[in-house]
Tab-separated table of C-alpha atoms in Angstrom:
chain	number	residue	atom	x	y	z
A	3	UNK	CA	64.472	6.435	35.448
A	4	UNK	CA	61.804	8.026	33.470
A	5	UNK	CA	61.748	10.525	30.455
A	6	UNK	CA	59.052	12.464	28.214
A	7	UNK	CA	59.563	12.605	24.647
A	8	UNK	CA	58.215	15.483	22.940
A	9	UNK	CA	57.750	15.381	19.357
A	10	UNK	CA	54.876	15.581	16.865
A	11	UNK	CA	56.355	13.282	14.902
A	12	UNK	CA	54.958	9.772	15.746
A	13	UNK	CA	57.596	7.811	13.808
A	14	UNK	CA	60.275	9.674	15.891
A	15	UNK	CA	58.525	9.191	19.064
A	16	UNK	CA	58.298	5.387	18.255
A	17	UNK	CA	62.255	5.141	17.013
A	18	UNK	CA	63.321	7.295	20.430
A	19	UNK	CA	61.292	5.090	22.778
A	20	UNK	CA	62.585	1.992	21.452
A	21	UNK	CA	65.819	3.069	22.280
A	22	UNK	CA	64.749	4.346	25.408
A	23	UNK	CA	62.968	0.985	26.667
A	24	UNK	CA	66.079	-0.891	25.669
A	25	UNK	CA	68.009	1.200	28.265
A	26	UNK	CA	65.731	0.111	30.625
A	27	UNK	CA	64.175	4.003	30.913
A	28	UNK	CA	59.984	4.411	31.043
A	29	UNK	CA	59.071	6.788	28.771
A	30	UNK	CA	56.082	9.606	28.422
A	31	UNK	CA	55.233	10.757	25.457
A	32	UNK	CA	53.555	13.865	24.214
A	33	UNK	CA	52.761	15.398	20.527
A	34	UNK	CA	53.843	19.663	21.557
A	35	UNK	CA	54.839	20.925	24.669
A	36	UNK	CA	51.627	22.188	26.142
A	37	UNK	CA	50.921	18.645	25.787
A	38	UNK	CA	54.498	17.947	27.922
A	39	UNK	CA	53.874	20.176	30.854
A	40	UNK	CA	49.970	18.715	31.213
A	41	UNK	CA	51.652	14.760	30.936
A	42	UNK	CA	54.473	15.580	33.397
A	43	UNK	CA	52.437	17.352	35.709
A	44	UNK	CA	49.348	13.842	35.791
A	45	UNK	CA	52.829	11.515	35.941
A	46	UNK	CA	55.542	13.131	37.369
A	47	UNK	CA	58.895	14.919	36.886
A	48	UNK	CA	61.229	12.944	34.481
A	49	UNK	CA	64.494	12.856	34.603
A	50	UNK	CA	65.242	14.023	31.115
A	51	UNK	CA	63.021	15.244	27.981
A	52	UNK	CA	63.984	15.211	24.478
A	53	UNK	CA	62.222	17.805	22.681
A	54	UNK	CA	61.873	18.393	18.758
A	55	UNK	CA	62.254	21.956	17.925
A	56	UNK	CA	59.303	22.578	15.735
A	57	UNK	CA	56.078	21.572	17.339
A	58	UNK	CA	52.253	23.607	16.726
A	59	UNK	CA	51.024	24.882	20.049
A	60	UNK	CA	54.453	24.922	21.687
A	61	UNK	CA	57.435	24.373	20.029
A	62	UNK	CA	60.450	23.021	21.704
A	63	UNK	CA	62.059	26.168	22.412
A	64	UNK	CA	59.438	27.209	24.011
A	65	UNK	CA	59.083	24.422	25.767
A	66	UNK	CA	62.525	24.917	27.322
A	67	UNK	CA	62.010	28.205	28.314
A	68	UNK	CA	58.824	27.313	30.257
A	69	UNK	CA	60.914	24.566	31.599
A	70	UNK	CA	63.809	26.507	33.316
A	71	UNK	CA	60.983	28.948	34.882
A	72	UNK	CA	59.178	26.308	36.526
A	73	UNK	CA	60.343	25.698	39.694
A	74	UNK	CA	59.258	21.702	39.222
A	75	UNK	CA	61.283	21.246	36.041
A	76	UNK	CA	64.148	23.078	36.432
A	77	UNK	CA	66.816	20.038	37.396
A	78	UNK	CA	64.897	18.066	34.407
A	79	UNK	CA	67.891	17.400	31.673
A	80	UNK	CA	67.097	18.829	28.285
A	81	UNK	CA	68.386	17.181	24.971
A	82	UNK	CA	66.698	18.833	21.764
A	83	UNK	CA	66.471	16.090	19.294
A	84	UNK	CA	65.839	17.953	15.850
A	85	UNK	CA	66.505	18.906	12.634
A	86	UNK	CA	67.305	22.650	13.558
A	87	UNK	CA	71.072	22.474	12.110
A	88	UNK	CA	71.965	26.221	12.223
A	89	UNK	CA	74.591	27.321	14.973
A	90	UNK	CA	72.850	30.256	15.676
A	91	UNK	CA	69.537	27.826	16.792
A	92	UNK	CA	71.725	25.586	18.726
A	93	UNK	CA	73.444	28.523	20.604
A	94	UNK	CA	69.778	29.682	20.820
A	95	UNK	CA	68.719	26.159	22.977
A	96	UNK	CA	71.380	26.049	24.716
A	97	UNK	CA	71.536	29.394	26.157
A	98	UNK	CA	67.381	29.564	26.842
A	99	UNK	CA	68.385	26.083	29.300
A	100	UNK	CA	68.989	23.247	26.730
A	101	UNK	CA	71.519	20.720	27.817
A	102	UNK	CA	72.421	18.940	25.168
A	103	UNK	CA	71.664	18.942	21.095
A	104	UNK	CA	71.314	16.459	18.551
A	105	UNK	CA	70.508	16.434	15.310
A	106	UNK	CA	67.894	14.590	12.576
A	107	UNK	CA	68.695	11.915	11.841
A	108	UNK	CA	70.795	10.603	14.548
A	109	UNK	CA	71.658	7.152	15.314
A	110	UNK	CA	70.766	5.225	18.702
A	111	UNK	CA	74.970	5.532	19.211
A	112	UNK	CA	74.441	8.945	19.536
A	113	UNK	CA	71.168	9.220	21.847
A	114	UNK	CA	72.945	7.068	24.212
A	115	UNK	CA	76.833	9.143	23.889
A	116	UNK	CA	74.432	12.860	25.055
A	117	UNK	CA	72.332	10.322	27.587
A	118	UNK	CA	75.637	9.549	29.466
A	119	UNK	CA	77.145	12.809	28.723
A	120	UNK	CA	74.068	14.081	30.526
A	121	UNK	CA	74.815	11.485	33.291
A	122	UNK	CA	71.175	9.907	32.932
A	123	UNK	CA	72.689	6.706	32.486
A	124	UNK	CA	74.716	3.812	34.590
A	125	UNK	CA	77.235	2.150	33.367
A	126	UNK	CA	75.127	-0.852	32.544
A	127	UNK	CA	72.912	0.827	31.053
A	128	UNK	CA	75.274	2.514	28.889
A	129	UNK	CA	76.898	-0.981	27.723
A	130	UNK	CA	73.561	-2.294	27.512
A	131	UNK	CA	72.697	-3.493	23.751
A	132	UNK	CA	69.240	-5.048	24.200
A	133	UNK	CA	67.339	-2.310	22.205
């Protein structure tokens, strides 16, 4: 299992792949999403990104649109992980190919709860409390 997260945020990069690496998931990471589509395409199609809205070069949104056009990344599972908290910008992610949405700051509870909603995780993985 492998996923890219996408964040210019270094501190949230570090606090999501901890979390990640205790599920037993290898992780990419990349500052914007020009960066993303560049890192996926030198290591591969993961399984799921987690993309922060507001990025410079490409911001998240963007990011998932590009996404859902390319014919590579469109079965890749989508979680935006930000601090967008309007409706109207969640509708907004969701409709352009999102999959799931969560909110700064979350908890590691919740990353896993949208992980196996998203049905990225095993069972053992999702009782797994090493991280």
């Amino acid at each position: 299992m492998k996923a890219i997260i996408i964040d210019d945020s270094r501190a949230i990069r570090v606090i999501l792949r901890k979390i990640l690496m205790g599920l037993g998931i290898e992780v990419l990471e990349a500052e914007n999403g020009q960066d993303a589509i560049i890192k996926i395409a030198q290591n591969g199609v993961p399984e799921i990104a987690l993309v922060d809205w507001n990025m410079p070069v490409m911001n998240g949104l963007d990011f998932v649109k590009a996404a859902r056009v390319l014919e590579n990344l469109k079965g890749m599972k989508i979680m935006m992980v930000t601090t967008e908290a309007e409706m109207d910008k969640m509708i907004l992610a969701l409709e352009s190919g999102a999959n799931e949405y969560v909110m700064k700051p979350f908890t590691k509870e919740v990353i896993i709860e949208k992980l196996s909603l998203l049905g990225v995780l095993d069972h053992d993985q999702n009782t797994s409390s090493h991280c």
